[in-house]
Amino acid sequence: MNPSSYATLYSPYQPPQRRPRRGRTVVIVLACVLWAVTFGSLAWITLLVGIVTLWGAADGAPVGDFVLTYFGIIIGAAGALAALAFAPGVRRLAPASRLLLLGAVACPVPAFYAALIG
């Protein structure tokens, strides 16, 4: 008997190894780019809100409602994204595809406002 056949037949079971597909790598890179743009836009807007709040507080204007409104919008958007992430149709997607979908939903609004303000 051929030694490689013997090793194949009588060696311990090894599950088949899955090679990463090229498409999955592209989806992961696109999702990372979308989320980087989203977080960069949110950081820029948060910095500007912080500066406006600091200037308003130094001037003596009430800034509590402004800050609470901003963080309320951020928390509401995060809640909406979490609800979308746990929707039955979205949960069936592969994790990389789910991140790409959520990044595509989350990216346009903060990027638009960051470009509009900046």
PDB file as gemmi writes it, atoms N, CA and C in Angstrom:
CRYST1    1.000    1.000    1.000  90.00  90.00  90.00 P 1                      
ATOM      1  N   MET A   1       0.843  -1.170   0.000  1.00  0.00           N  
ATOM      2  CA  MET A   1       0.000   0.000   0.000  1.00  0.00           C  
ATOM      3  C   MET A   1       0.888   1.233   0.000  1.00  0.00           C  
ATOM      4  N   ASN A   2       0.437   2.246  -0.674  1.00  0.00           N  
ATOM      5  CA  ASN A   2       1.144   3.514  -0.757  1.00  0.00           C  
ATOM      6  C   ASN A   2       1.169   4.179   0.625  1.00  0.00           C  
ATOM      7  N   PRO A   3       2.307   4.699   1.085  1.00  0.00           N  
ATOM      8  CA  PRO A   3       2.358   5.307   2.420  1.00  0.00           C  
ATOM      9  C   PRO A   3       1.418   6.504   2.580  1.00  0.00           C  
ATOM     10  N   SER A   4       1.220   7.292   1.550  1.00  0.00           N  
ATOM     11  CA  SER A   4       0.316   8.439   1.698  1.00  0.00           C  
ATOM     12  C   SER A   4      -1.140   7.973   1.802  1.00  0.00           C  
ATOM     13  N   SER A   5      -1.485   6.866   1.105  1.00  0.00           N  
ATOM     14  CA  SER A   5      -2.835   6.318   1.225  1.00  0.00           C  
ATOM     15  C   SER A   5      -3.057   5.770   2.628  1.00  0.00           C  
ATOM     16  N   TYR A   6      -2.068   5.093   3.166  1.00  0.00           N  
ATOM     17  CA  TYR A   6      -2.182   4.557   4.517  1.00  0.00           C  
ATOM     18  C   TYR A   6      -2.364   5.688   5.524  1.00  0.00           C  
ATOM     19  N   ALA A   7      -1.587   6.767   5.367  1.00  0.00           N  
ATOM     20  CA  ALA A   7      -1.696   7.893   6.291  1.00  0.00           C  
ATOM     21  C   ALA A   7      -3.059   8.560   6.159  1.00  0.00           C  
ATOM     22  N   THR A   8      -3.580   8.635   4.941  1.00  0.00           N  
ATOM     23  CA  THR A   8      -4.892   9.250   4.738  1.00  0.00           C  
ATOM     24  C   THR A   8      -5.988   8.402   5.367  1.00  0.00           C  
ATOM     25  N   LEU A   9      -5.885   7.096   5.227  1.00  0.00           N  
ATOM     26  CA  LEU A   9      -6.932   6.219   5.737  1.00  0.00           C  
ATOM     27  C   LEU A   9      -6.892   6.043   7.253  1.00  0.00           C  
ATOM     28  N   TYR A  10      -5.708   5.976   7.834  1.00  0.00           N  
ATOM     29  CA  TYR A  10      -5.613   5.588   9.235  1.00  0.00           C  
ATOM     30  C   TYR A  10      -5.098   6.670  10.168  1.00  0.00           C  
ATOM     31  N   SER A  11      -4.899   7.855   9.693  1.00  0.00           N  
ATOM     32  CA  SER A  11      -4.461   8.935  10.587  1.00  0.00           C  
ATOM     33  C   SER A  11      -5.684   9.494  11.302  1.00  0.00           C  
ATOM     34  N   PRO A  12      -5.463  10.236  12.391  1.00  0.00           N  
ATOM     35  CA  PRO A  12      -6.601  10.836  13.099  1.00  0.00           C  
ATOM     36  C   PRO A  12      -7.373  11.781  12.174  1.00  0.00           C  
ATOM     37  N   TYR A  13      -8.649  11.923  12.473  1.00  0.00           N  
ATOM     38  CA  TYR A  13      -9.517  12.756  11.630  1.00  0.00           C  
ATOM     39  C   TYR A  13      -9.091  14.217  11.724  1.00  0.00           C  
ATOM     40  N   GLN A  14      -8.998  14.839  10.579  1.00  0.00           N  
ATOM     41  CA  GLN A  14      -8.729  16.269  10.494  1.00  0.00           C  
ATOM     42  C   GLN A  14      -9.819  16.882   9.648  1.00  0.00           C  
ATOM     43  N   PRO A  15     -10.567  17.809  10.229  1.00  0.00           N  
ATOM     44  CA  PRO A  15     -11.634  18.421   9.418  1.00  0.00           C  
ATOM     45  C   PRO A  15     -11.037  19.189   8.252  1.00  0.00           C  
ATOM     46  N   PRO A  16     -11.771  19.288   7.180  1.00  0.00           N  
ATOM     47  CA  PRO A  16     -11.233  20.011   6.020  1.00  0.00           C  
ATOM     48  C   PRO A  16     -10.979  21.478   6.361  1.00  0.00           C  
ATOM     49  N   GLN A  17      -9.865  21.972   5.890  1.00  0.00           N  
ATOM     50  CA  GLN A  17      -9.494  23.367   6.157  1.00  0.00           C  
ATOM     51  C   GLN A  17     -10.124  24.258   5.104  1.00  0.00           C  
ATOM     52  N   ARG A  18     -10.772  25.307   5.575  1.00  0.00           N  
ATOM     53  CA  ARG A  18     -11.384  26.258   4.657  1.00  0.00           C  
ATOM     54  C   ARG A  18     -10.395  27.373   4.377  1.00  0.00           C  
ATOM     55  N   ARG A  19     -10.198  27.626   3.108  1.00  0.00           N  
ATOM     56  CA  ARG A  19      -9.328  28.730   2.733  1.00  0.00           C  
ATOM     57  C   ARG A  19     -10.158  30.001   2.674  1.00  0.00           C  
ATOM     58  N   PRO A  20      -9.604  31.112   3.153  1.00  0.00           N  
ATOM     59  CA  PRO A  20     -10.376  32.357   3.053  1.00  0.00           C  
ATOM     60  C   PRO A  20     -10.578  32.741   1.593  1.00  0.00           C  
ATOM     61  N   ARG A  21     -11.791  33.122   1.308  1.00  0.00           N  
ATOM     62  CA  ARG A  21     -12.110  33.520  -0.049  1.00  0.00           C  
ATOM     63  C   ARG A  21     -11.720  34.965  -0.268  1.00  0.00           C  
ATOM     64  N   ARG A  22     -11.381  35.283  -1.486  1.00  0.00           N  
ATOM     65  CA  ARG A  22     -10.972  36.646  -1.824  1.00  0.00           C  
ATOM     66  C   ARG A  22     -12.105  37.630  -1.597  1.00  0.00           C  
ATOM     67  N   GLY A  23     -13.314  37.228  -1.867  1.00  0.00           N  
ATOM     68  CA  GLY A  23     -14.456  38.104  -1.699  1.00  0.00           C  
ATOM     69  C   GLY A  23     -14.643  38.535  -0.253  1.00  0.00           C  
ATOM     70  N   ARG A  24     -14.368  37.642   0.681  1.00  0.00           N  
ATOM     71  CA  ARG A  24     -14.531  37.971   2.091  1.00  0.00           C  
ATOM     72  C   ARG A  24     -13.507  39.027   2.510  1.00  0.00           C  
ATOM     73  N   THR A  25     -12.305  38.943   1.990  1.00  0.00           N  
ATOM     74  CA  THR A  25     -11.283  39.927   2.317  1.00  0.00           C  
ATOM     75  C   THR A  25     -11.680  41.309   1.803  1.00  0.00           C  
ATOM     76  N   VAL A  26     -12.231  41.367   0.614  1.00  0.00           N  
ATOM     77  CA  VAL A  26     -12.673  42.639   0.052  1.00  0.00           C  
ATOM     78  C   VAL A  26     -13.800  43.228   0.887  1.00  0.00           C  
ATOM     79  N   VAL A  27     -14.730  42.384   1.319  1.00  0.00           N  
ATOM     80  CA  VAL A  27     -15.843  42.857   2.144  1.00  0.00           C  
ATOM     81  C   VAL A  27     -15.329  43.393   3.475  1.00  0.00           C  
ATOM     82  N   ILE A  28     -14.369  42.724   4.068  1.00  0.00           N  
ATOM     83  CA  ILE A  28     -13.809  43.171   5.343  1.00  0.00           C  
ATOM     84  C   ILE A  28     -13.096  44.512   5.176  1.00  0.00           C  
ATOM     85  N   VAL A  29     -12.337  44.658   4.111  1.00  0.00           N  
ATOM     86  CA  VAL A  29     -11.630  45.927   3.878  1.00  0.00           C  
ATOM     87  C   VAL A  29     -12.625  47.058   3.652  1.00  0.00           C  
ATOM     88  N   LEU A  30     -13.663  46.812   2.860  1.00  0.00           N  
ATOM     89  CA  LEU A  30     -14.677  47.840   2.621  1.00  0.00           C  
ATOM     90  C   LEU A  30     -15.405  48.218   3.909  1.00  0.00           C  
ATOM     91  N   ALA A  31     -15.719  47.216   4.724  1.00  0.00           N  
ATOM     92  CA  ALA A  31     -16.382  47.503   6.003  1.00  0.00           C  
ATOM     93  C   ALA A  31     -15.476  48.332   6.908  1.00  0.00           C  
ATOM     94  N   CYS A  32     -14.196  48.010   6.941  1.00  0.00           N  
ATOM     95  CA  CYS A  32     -13.251  48.788   7.763  1.00  0.00           C  
ATOM     96  C   CYS A  32     -13.152  50.231   7.273  1.00  0.00           C  
ATOM     97  N   VAL A  33     -13.136  50.416   5.957  1.00  0.00           N  
ATOM     98  CA  VAL A  33     -13.062  51.776   5.413  1.00  0.00           C  
ATOM     99  C   VAL A  33     -14.318  52.561   5.773  1.00  0.00           C  
ATOM    100  N   LEU A  34     -15.485  51.946   5.620  1.00  0.00           N  
ATOM    101  CA  LEU A  34     -16.731  52.638   5.948  1.00  0.00           C  
ATOM    102  C   LEU A  34     -16.800  53.010   7.430  1.00  0.00           C  
ATOM    103  N   TRP A  35     -16.409  52.090   8.292  1.00  0.00           N  
ATOM    104  CA  TRP A  35     -16.460  52.384   9.731  1.00  0.00           C  
ATOM    105  C   TRP A  35     -15.398  53.404  10.127  1.00  0.00           C  
ATOM    106  N   ALA A  36     -14.253  53.402   9.458  1.00  0.00           N  
ATOM    107  CA  ALA A  36     -13.238  54.425   9.745  1.00  0.00           C  
ATOM    108  C   ALA A  36     -13.745  55.814   9.366  1.00  0.00           C  
ATOM    109  N   VAL A  37     -14.408  55.912   8.215  1.00  0.00           N  
ATOM    110  CA  VAL A  37     -14.985  57.201   7.807  1.00  0.00           C  
ATOM    111  C   VAL A  37     -16.076  57.626   8.786  1.00  0.00           C  
ATOM    112  N   THR A  38     -16.895  56.671   9.206  1.00  0.00           N  
ATOM    113  CA  THR A  38     -17.967  56.982  10.152  1.00  0.00           C  
ATOM    114  C   THR A  38     -17.410  57.485  11.470  1.00  0.00           C  
ATOM    115  N   PHE A  39     -16.450  56.764  12.034  1.00  0.00           N  
ATOM    116  CA  PHE A  39     -15.893  57.177  13.327  1.00  0.00           C  
ATOM    117  C   PHE A  39     -15.088  58.466  13.212  1.00  0.00           C  
ATOM    118  N   GLY A  40     -14.400  58.656  12.095  1.00  0.00           N  
ATOM    119  CA  GLY A  40     -13.689  59.916  11.890  1.00  0.00           C  
ATOM    120  C   GLY A  40     -14.638  61.099  11.814  1.00  0.00           C  
ATOM    121  N   SER A  41     -15.755  60.915  11.119  1.00  0.00           N  
ATOM    122  CA  SER A  41     -16.755  61.977  11.022  1.00  0.00           C  
ATOM    123  C   SER A  41     -17.368  62.270  12.388  1.00  0.00           C  
ATOM    124  N   LEU A  42     -17.688  61.219  13.121  1.00  0.00           N  
ATOM    125  CA  LEU A  42     -18.248  61.423  14.467  1.00  0.00           C  
ATOM    126  C   LEU A  42     -17.249  62.105  15.390  1.00  0.00           C  
ATOM    127  N   ALA A  43     -15.984  61.760  15.275  1.00  0.00           N  
ATOM    128  CA  ALA A  43     -14.971  62.414  16.103  1.00  0.00           C  
ATOM    129  C   ALA A  43     -14.872  63.901  15.766  1.00  0.00           C  
ATOM    130  N   TRP A  44     -14.914  64.233  14.481  1.00  0.00           N  
ATOM    131  CA  TRP A  44     -14.836  65.625  14.060  1.00  0.00           C  
ATOM    132  C   TRP A  44     -16.050  66.412  14.569  1.00  0.00           C  
ATOM    133  N   ILE A  45     -17.234  65.844  14.417  1.00  0.00           N  
ATOM    134  CA  ILE A  45     -18.446  66.528  14.879  1.00  0.00           C  
ATOM    135  C   ILE A  45     -18.430  66.667  16.395  1.00  0.00           C  
ATOM    136  N   THR A  46     -17.980  65.637  17.106  1.00  0.00           N  
ATOM    137  CA  THR A  46     -17.918  65.711  18.565  1.00  0.00           C  
ATOM    138  C   THR A  46     -16.919  66.765  19.004  1.00  0.00           C  
ATOM    139  N   LEU A  47     -15.805  66.880  18.315  1.00  0.00           N  
ATOM    140  CA  LEU A  47     -14.835  67.924  18.633  1.00  0.00           C  
ATOM    141  C   LEU A  47     -15.455  69.307  18.450  1.00  0.00           C  
ATOM    142  N   LEU A  48     -16.161  69.500  17.347  1.00  0.00           N  
ATOM    143  CA  LEU A  48     -16.797  70.798  17.108  1.00  0.00           C  
ATOM    144  C   LEU A  48     -17.887  71.091  18.133  1.00  0.00           C  
ATOM    145  N   VAL A  49     -18.659  70.088  18.506  1.00  0.00           N  
ATOM    146  CA  VAL A  49     -19.678  70.282  19.549  1.00  0.00           C  
ATOM    147  C   VAL A  49     -19.000  70.634  20.865  1.00  0.00           C  
ATOM    148  N   GLY A  50     -17.888  69.983  21.164  1.00  0.00           N  
ATOM    149  CA  GLY A  50     -17.153  70.310  22.391  1.00  0.00           C  
ATOM    150  C   GLY A  50     -16.622  71.734  22.389  1.00  0.00           C  
ATOM    151  N   ILE A  51     -16.111  72.180  21.253  1.00  0.00           N  
ATOM    152  CA  ILE A  51     -15.593  73.550  21.164  1.00  0.00           C  
ATOM    153  C   ILE A  51     -16.724  74.566  21.321  1.00  0.00           C  
ATOM    154  N   VAL A  52     -17.851  74.317  20.638  1.00  0.00           N  
ATOM    155  CA  VAL A  52     -18.995  75.224  20.754  1.00  0.00           C  
ATOM    156  C   VAL A  52     -19.518  75.236  22.185  1.00  0.00           C  
ATOM    157  N   THR A  53     -19.547  74.068  22.816  1.00  0.00           N  
ATOM    158  CA  THR A  53     -19.997  73.996  24.210  1.00  0.00           C  
ATOM    159  C   THR A  53     -19.057  74.760  25.121  1.00  0.00           C  
ATOM    160  N   LEU A  54     -17.768  74.624  24.916  1.00  0.00           N  
ATOM    161  CA  LEU A  54     -16.793  75.334  25.739  1.00  0.00           C  
ATOM    162  C   LEU A  54     -16.918  76.839  25.543  1.00  0.00           C  
ATOM    163  N   TRP A  55     -17.058  77.286  24.313  1.00  0.00           N  
ATOM    164  CA  TRP A  55     -17.235  78.719  24.055  1.00  0.00           C  
ATOM    165  C   TRP A  55     -18.537  79.233  24.664  1.00  0.00           C  
ATOM    166  N   GLY A  56     -19.596  78.443  24.540  1.00  0.00           N  
ATOM    167  CA  GLY A  56     -20.872  78.852  25.117  1.00  0.00           C  
ATOM    168  C   GLY A  56     -20.822  78.922  26.630  1.00  0.00           C  
ATOM    169  N   ALA A  57     -20.155  77.942  27.242  1.00  0.00           N  
ATOM    170  CA  ALA A  57     -20.032  77.952  28.698  1.00  0.00           C  
ATOM    171  C   ALA A  57     -19.168  79.116  29.162  1.00  0.00           C  
ATOM    172  N   ALA A  58     -18.126  79.449  28.402  1.00  0.00           N  
ATOM    173  CA  ALA A  58     -17.271  80.583  28.766  1.00  0.00           C  
ATOM    174  C   ALA A  58     -18.025  81.902  28.619  1.00  0.00           C  
ATOM    175  N   ASP A  59     -18.977  81.948  27.704  1.00  0.00           N  
ATOM    176  CA  ASP A  59     -19.776  83.153  27.508  1.00  0.00           C  
ATOM    177  C   ASP A  59     -20.916  83.258  28.516  1.00  0.00           C  
ATOM    178  N   GLY A  60     -21.188  82.162  29.217  1.00  0.00           N  
ATOM    179  CA  GLY A  60     -22.248  82.172  30.216  1.00  0.00           C  
ATOM    180  C   GLY A  60     -23.583  81.678  29.688  1.00  0.00           C  
ATOM    181  N   ALA A  61     -23.628  81.154  28.488  1.00  0.00           N  
ATOM    182  CA  ALA A  61     -24.873  80.642  27.913  1.00  0.00           C  
ATOM    183  C   ALA A  61     -25.151  79.237  28.446  1.00  0.00           C  
ATOM    184  N   PRO A  62     -26.410  78.881  28.600  1.00  0.00           N  
ATOM    185  CA  PRO A  62     -26.727  77.508  29.025  1.00  0.00           C  
ATOM    186  C   PRO A  62     -26.450  76.526  27.876  1.00  0.00           C  
ATOM    187  N   VAL A  63     -25.630  75.549  28.130  1.00  0.00           N  
ATOM    188  CA  VAL A  63     -25.230  74.611  27.081  1.00  0.00           C  
ATOM    189  C   VAL A  63     -25.692  73.185  27.359  1.00  0.00           C  
ATOM    190  N   GLY A  64     -26.350  72.960  28.471  1.00  0.00           N  
ATOM    191  CA  GLY A  64     -26.764  71.605  28.836  1.00  0.00           C  
ATOM    192  C   GLY A  64     -27.710  70.980  27.833  1.00  0.00           C  
ATOM    193  N   ASP A  65     -28.699  71.750  27.377  1.00  0.00           N  
ATOM    194  CA  ASP A  65     -29.653  71.197  26.413  1.00  0.00           C  
ATOM    195  C   ASP A  65     -28.980  70.858  25.088  1.00  0.00           C  
ATOM    196  N   PHE A  66     -28.038  71.675  24.671  1.00  0.00           N  
ATOM    197  CA  PHE A  66     -27.318  71.443  23.423  1.00  0.00           C  
ATOM    198  C   PHE A  66     -26.542  70.133  23.485  1.00  0.00           C  
ATOM    199  N   VAL A  67     -25.832  69.926  24.580  1.00  0.00           N  
ATOM    200  CA  VAL A  67     -25.026  68.709  24.736  1.00  0.00           C  
ATOM    201  C   VAL A  67     -25.928  67.488  24.884  1.00  0.00           C  
ATOM    202  N   LEU A  68     -26.999  67.607  25.673  1.00  0.00           N  
ATOM    203  CA  LEU A  68     -27.907  66.476  25.841  1.00  0.00           C  
ATOM    204  C   LEU A  68     -28.596  66.105  24.536  1.00  0.00           C  
ATOM    205  N   THR A  69     -28.938  67.092  23.740  1.00  0.00           N  
ATOM    206  CA  THR A  69     -29.548  66.815  22.439  1.00  0.00           C  
ATOM    207  C   THR A  69     -28.572  66.073  21.534  1.00  0.00           C  
ATOM    208  N   TYR A  70     -27.330  66.530  21.507  1.00  0.00           N  
ATOM    209  CA  TYR A  70     -26.320  65.877  20.659  1.00  0.00           C  
ATOM    210  C   TYR A  70     -26.118  64.422  21.085  1.00  0.00           C  
ATOM    211  N   PHE A  71     -25.913  64.197  22.370  1.00  0.00           N  
ATOM    212  CA  PHE A  71     -25.676  62.820  22.815  1.00  0.00           C  
ATOM    213  C   PHE A  71     -26.940  61.977  22.726  1.00  0.00           C  
ATOM    214  N   GLY A  72     -28.105  62.585  22.826  1.00  0.00           N  
ATOM    215  CA  GLY A  72     -29.350  61.850  22.606  1.00  0.00           C  
ATOM    216  C   GLY A  72     -29.462  61.357  21.174  1.00  0.00           C  
ATOM    217  N   ILE A  73     -29.048  62.200  20.232  1.00  0.00           N  
ATOM    218  CA  ILE A  73     -29.057  61.792  18.828  1.00  0.00           C  
ATOM    219  C   ILE A  73     -28.072  60.646  18.598  1.00  0.00           C  
ATOM    220  N   ILE A  74     -26.891  60.744  19.183  1.00  0.00           N  
ATOM    221  CA  ILE A  74     -25.886  59.674  19.024  1.00  0.00           C  
ATOM    222  C   ILE A  74     -26.384  58.362  19.622  1.00  0.00           C  
ATOM    223  N   ILE A  75     -26.968  58.424  20.809  1.00  0.00           N  
ATOM    224  CA  ILE A  75     -27.466  57.206  21.457  1.00  0.00           C  
ATOM    225  C   ILE A  75     -28.643  56.629  20.676  1.00  0.00           C  
ATOM    226  N   GLY A  76     -29.514  57.488  20.160  1.00  0.00           N  
ATOM    227  CA  GLY A  76     -30.629  57.006  19.340  1.00  0.00           C  
ATOM    228  C   GLY A  76     -30.161  56.326  18.068  1.00  0.00           C  
ATOM    229  N   ALA A  77     -29.163  56.909  17.422  1.00  0.00           N  
ATOM    230  CA  ALA A  77     -28.624  56.300  16.205  1.00  0.00           C  
ATOM    231  C   ALA A  77     -27.952  54.961  16.510  1.00  0.00           C  
ATOM    232  N   ALA A  78     -27.246  54.886  17.626  1.00  0.00           N  
ATOM    233  CA  ALA A  78     -26.618  53.619  18.009  1.00  0.00           C  
ATOM    234  C   ALA A  78     -27.678  52.563  18.321  1.00  0.00           C  
ATOM    235  N   GLY A  79     -28.767  52.979  18.953  1.00  0.00           N  
ATOM    236  CA  GLY A  79     -29.860  52.041  19.223  1.00  0.00           C  
ATOM    237  C   GLY A  79     -30.515  51.542  17.952  1.00  0.00           C  
ATOM    238  N   ALA A  80     -30.697  52.449  16.985  1.00  0.00           N  
ATOM    239  CA  ALA A  80     -31.280  52.040  15.704  1.00  0.00           C  
ATOM    240  C   ALA A  80     -30.360  51.065  14.970  1.00  0.00           C  
ATOM    241  N   LEU A  81     -29.053  51.307  15.010  1.00  0.00           N  
ATOM    242  CA  LEU A  81     -28.109  50.378  14.377  1.00  0.00           C  
ATOM    243  C   LEU A  81     -28.097  49.028  15.085  1.00  0.00           C  
ATOM    244  N   ALA A  82     -28.206  49.045  16.411  1.00  0.00           N  
ATOM    245  CA  ALA A  82     -28.254  47.780  17.153  1.00  0.00           C  
ATOM    246  C   ALA A  82     -29.525  47.011  16.811  1.00  0.00           C  
ATOM    247  N   ALA A  83     -30.647  47.714  16.691  1.00  0.00           N  
ATOM    248  CA  ALA A  83     -31.888  47.044  16.311  1.00  0.00           C  
ATOM    249  C   ALA A  83     -31.779  46.453  14.911  1.00  0.00           C  
ATOM    250  N   LEU A  84     -31.140  47.177  14.003  1.00  0.00           N  
ATOM    251  CA  LEU A  84     -30.946  46.646  12.656  1.00  0.00           C  
ATOM    252  C   LEU A  84     -30.001  45.451  12.667  1.00  0.00           C  
ATOM    253  N   ALA A  85     -28.969  45.505  13.497  1.00  0.00           N  
ATOM    254  CA  ALA A  85     -27.993  44.408  13.541  1.00  0.00           C  
ATOM    255  C   ALA A  85     -28.629  43.115  14.044  1.00  0.00           C  
ATOM    256  N   PHE A  86     -29.638  43.228  14.906  1.00  0.00           N  
ATOM    257  CA  PHE A  86     -30.272  42.031  15.449  1.00  0.00           C  
ATOM    258  C   PHE A  86     -31.578  41.674  14.759  1.00  0.00           C  
ATOM    259  N   ALA A  87     -31.874  42.325  13.655  1.00  0.00           N  
ATOM    260  CA  ALA A  87     -33.044  41.950  12.862  1.00  0.00           C  
ATOM    261  C   ALA A  87     -32.803  40.563  12.265  1.00  0.00           C  
ATOM    262  N   PRO A  88     -33.854  39.748  12.166  1.00  0.00           N  
ATOM    263  CA  PRO A  88     -33.649  38.356  11.714  1.00  0.00           C  
ATOM    264  C   PRO A  88     -32.984  38.235  10.343  1.00  0.00           C  
ATOM    265  N   GLY A  89     -33.341  39.068   9.397  1.00  0.00           N  
ATOM    266  CA  GLY A  89     -32.729  38.963   8.073  1.00  0.00           C  
ATOM    267  C   GLY A  89     -31.264  39.335   8.074  1.00  0.00           C  
ATOM    268  N   VAL A  90     -30.893  40.292   8.904  1.00  0.00           N  
ATOM    269  CA  VAL A  90     -29.498  40.746   8.964  1.00  0.00           C  
ATOM    270  C   VAL A  90     -28.652  39.752   9.759  1.00  0.00           C  
ATOM    271  N   ARG A  91     -29.250  39.134  10.761  1.00  0.00           N  
ATOM    272  CA  ARG A  91     -28.484  38.169  11.561  1.00  0.00           C  
ATOM    273  C   ARG A  91     -28.081  36.940  10.774  1.00  0.00           C  
ATOM    274  N   ARG A  92     -28.786  36.651   9.695  1.00  0.00           N  
ATOM    275  CA  ARG A  92     -28.431  35.490   8.865  1.00  0.00           C  
ATOM    276  C   ARG A  92     -27.216  35.750   7.992  1.00  0.00           C  
ATOM    277  N   LEU A  93     -26.829  37.011   7.843  1.00  0.00           N  
ATOM    278  CA  LEU A  93     -25.671  37.336   7.019  1.00  0.00           C  
ATOM    279  C   LEU A  93     -24.379  36.912   7.709  1.00  0.00           C  
ATOM    280  N   ALA A  94     -23.350  36.775   6.927  1.00  0.00           N  
ATOM    281  CA  ALA A  94     -22.025  36.517   7.484  1.00  0.00           C  
ATOM    282  C   ALA A  94     -21.578  37.757   8.264  1.00  0.00           C  
ATOM    283  N   PRO A  95     -20.764  37.587   9.302  1.00  0.00           N  
ATOM    284  CA  PRO A  95     -20.362  38.748  10.107  1.00  0.00           C  
ATOM    285  C   PRO A  95     -19.726  39.866   9.292  1.00  0.00           C  
ATOM    286  N   ALA A  96     -18.905  39.542   8.318  1.00  0.00           N  
ATOM    287  CA  ALA A  96     -18.275  40.588   7.506  1.00  0.00           C  
ATOM    288  C   ALA A  96     -19.315  41.332   6.676  1.00  0.00           C  
ATOM    289  N   SER A  97     -20.269  40.613   6.127  1.00  0.00           N  
ATOM    290  CA  SER A  97     -21.324  41.252   5.342  1.00  0.00           C  
ATOM    291  C   SER A  97     -22.213  42.109   6.228  1.00  0.00           C  
ATOM    292  N   ARG A  98     -22.455  41.640   7.439  1.00  0.00           N  
ATOM    293  CA  ARG A  98     -23.266  42.416   8.382  1.00  0.00           C  
ATOM    294  C   ARG A  98     -22.569  43.723   8.745  1.00  0.00           C  
ATOM    295  N   LEU A  99     -21.259  43.679   8.978  1.00  0.00           N  
ATOM    296  CA  LEU A  99     -20.517  44.907   9.267  1.00  0.00           C  
ATOM    297  C   LEU A  99     -20.521  45.859   8.078  1.00  0.00           C  
ATOM    298  N   LEU A 100     -20.422  45.318   6.878  1.00  0.00           N  
ATOM    299  CA  LEU A 100     -20.468  46.164   5.687  1.00  0.00           C  
ATOM    300  C   LEU A 100     -21.834  46.826   5.543  1.00  0.00           C  
ATOM    301  N   LEU A 101     -22.901  46.079   5.763  1.00  0.00           N  
ATOM    302  CA  LEU A 101     -24.246  46.637   5.668  1.00  0.00           C  
ATOM    303  C   LEU A 101     -24.463  47.728   6.716  1.00  0.00           C  
ATOM    304  N   LEU A 102     -24.083  47.453   7.954  1.00  0.00           N  
ATOM    305  CA  LEU A 102     -24.263  48.446   9.012  1.00  0.00           C  
ATOM    306  C   LEU A 102     -23.384  49.674   8.784  1.00  0.00           C  
ATOM    307  N   GLY A 103     -22.189  49.472   8.253  1.00  0.00           N  
ATOM    308  CA  GLY A 103     -21.331  50.608   7.929  1.00  0.00           C  
ATOM    309  C   GLY A 103     -21.912  51.447   6.816  1.00  0.00           C  
ATOM    310  N   ALA A 104     -22.529  50.789   5.838  1.00  0.00           N  
ATOM    311  CA  ALA A 104     -23.151  51.532   4.744  1.00  0.00           C  
ATOM    312  C   ALA A 104     -24.367  52.317   5.214  1.00  0.00           C  
ATOM    313  N   VAL A 105     -25.056  51.802   6.227  1.00  0.00           N  
ATOM    314  CA  VAL A 105     -26.203  52.528   6.782  1.00  0.00           C  
ATOM    315  C   VAL A 105     -25.729  53.671   7.678  1.00  0.00           C  
ATOM    316  N   ALA A 106     -24.667  53.438   8.438  1.00  0.00           N  
ATOM    317  CA  ALA A 106     -24.220  54.420   9.430  1.00  0.00           C  
ATOM    318  C   ALA A 106     -23.370  55.535   8.841  1.00  0.00           C  
ATOM    319  N   CYS A 107     -22.692  55.298   7.758  1.00  0.00           N  
ATOM    320  CA  CYS A 107     -21.692  56.238   7.256  1.00  0.00           C  
ATOM    321  C   CYS A 107     -22.229  57.535   6.660  1.00  0.00           C  
ATOM    322  N   PRO A 108     -23.268  57.535   5.842  1.00  0.00           N  
ATOM    323  CA  PRO A 108     -23.601  58.761   5.096  1.00  0.00           C  
ATOM    324  C   PRO A 108     -23.986  59.959   5.951  1.00  0.00           C  
ATOM    325  N   VAL A 109     -24.735  59.758   7.011  1.00  0.00           N  
ATOM    326  CA  VAL A 109     -25.241  60.904   7.779  1.00  0.00           C  
ATOM    327  C   VAL A 109     -24.115  61.663   8.478  1.00  0.00           C  
ATOM    328  N   PRO A 110     -23.259  61.015   9.288  1.00  0.00           N  
ATOM    329  CA  PRO A 110     -22.193  61.796   9.921  1.00  0.00           C  
ATOM    330  C   PRO A 110     -21.178  62.330   8.919  1.00  0.00           C  
ATOM    331  N   ALA A 111     -20.925  61.583   7.845  1.00  0.00           N  
ATOM    332  CA  ALA A 111     -19.986  62.076   6.845  1.00  0.00           C  
ATOM    333  C   ALA A 111     -20.531  63.323   6.151  1.00  0.00           C  
ATOM    334  N   PHE A 112     -21.835  63.341   5.875  1.00  0.00           N  
ATOM    335  CA  PHE A 112     -22.457  64.515   5.258  1.00  0.00           C  
ATOM    336  C   PHE A 112     -22.363  65.730   6.181  1.00  0.00           C  
ATOM    337  N   TYR A 113     -22.709  65.524   7.449  1.00  0.00           N  
ATOM    338  CA  TYR A 113     -22.675  66.656   8.381  1.00  0.00           C  
ATOM    339  C   TYR A 113     -21.247  67.115   8.664  1.00  0.00           C  
ATOM    340  N   ALA A 114     -20.295  66.200   8.711  1.00  0.00           N  
ATOM    341  CA  ALA A 114     -18.902  66.598   8.918  1.00  0.00           C  
ATOM    342  C   ALA A 114     -18.395  67.404   7.729  1.00  0.00           C  
ATOM    343  N   ALA A 115     -18.769  67.006   6.514  1.00  0.00           N  
ATOM    344  CA  ALA A 115     -18.373  67.761   5.335  1.00  0.00           C  
ATOM    345  C   ALA A 115     -19.084  69.103   5.267  1.00  0.00           C  
ATOM    346  N   LEU A 116     -20.335  69.140   5.716  1.00  0.00           N  
ATOM    347  CA  LEU A 116     -21.107  70.385   5.711  1.00  0.00           C  
ATOM    348  C   LEU A 116     -20.553  71.378   6.716  1.00  0.00           C  
ATOM    349  N   ILE A 117     -20.198  70.911   7.888  1.00  0.00           N  
ATOM    350  CA  ILE A 117     -19.688  71.776   8.957  1.00  0.00           C  
ATOM    351  C   ILE A 117     -18.237  72.161   8.678  1.00  0.00           C  
ATOM    352  N   GLY A 118     -17.431  71.167   8.301  1.00  0.00           N  
ATOM    353  CA  GLY A 118     -15.993  71.378   8.136  1.00  0.00           C  
ATOM    354  C   GLY A 118     -15.729  72.092   6.882  1.00  0.00           C  
TER     355      GLY A 118                                                      
END                                                                             
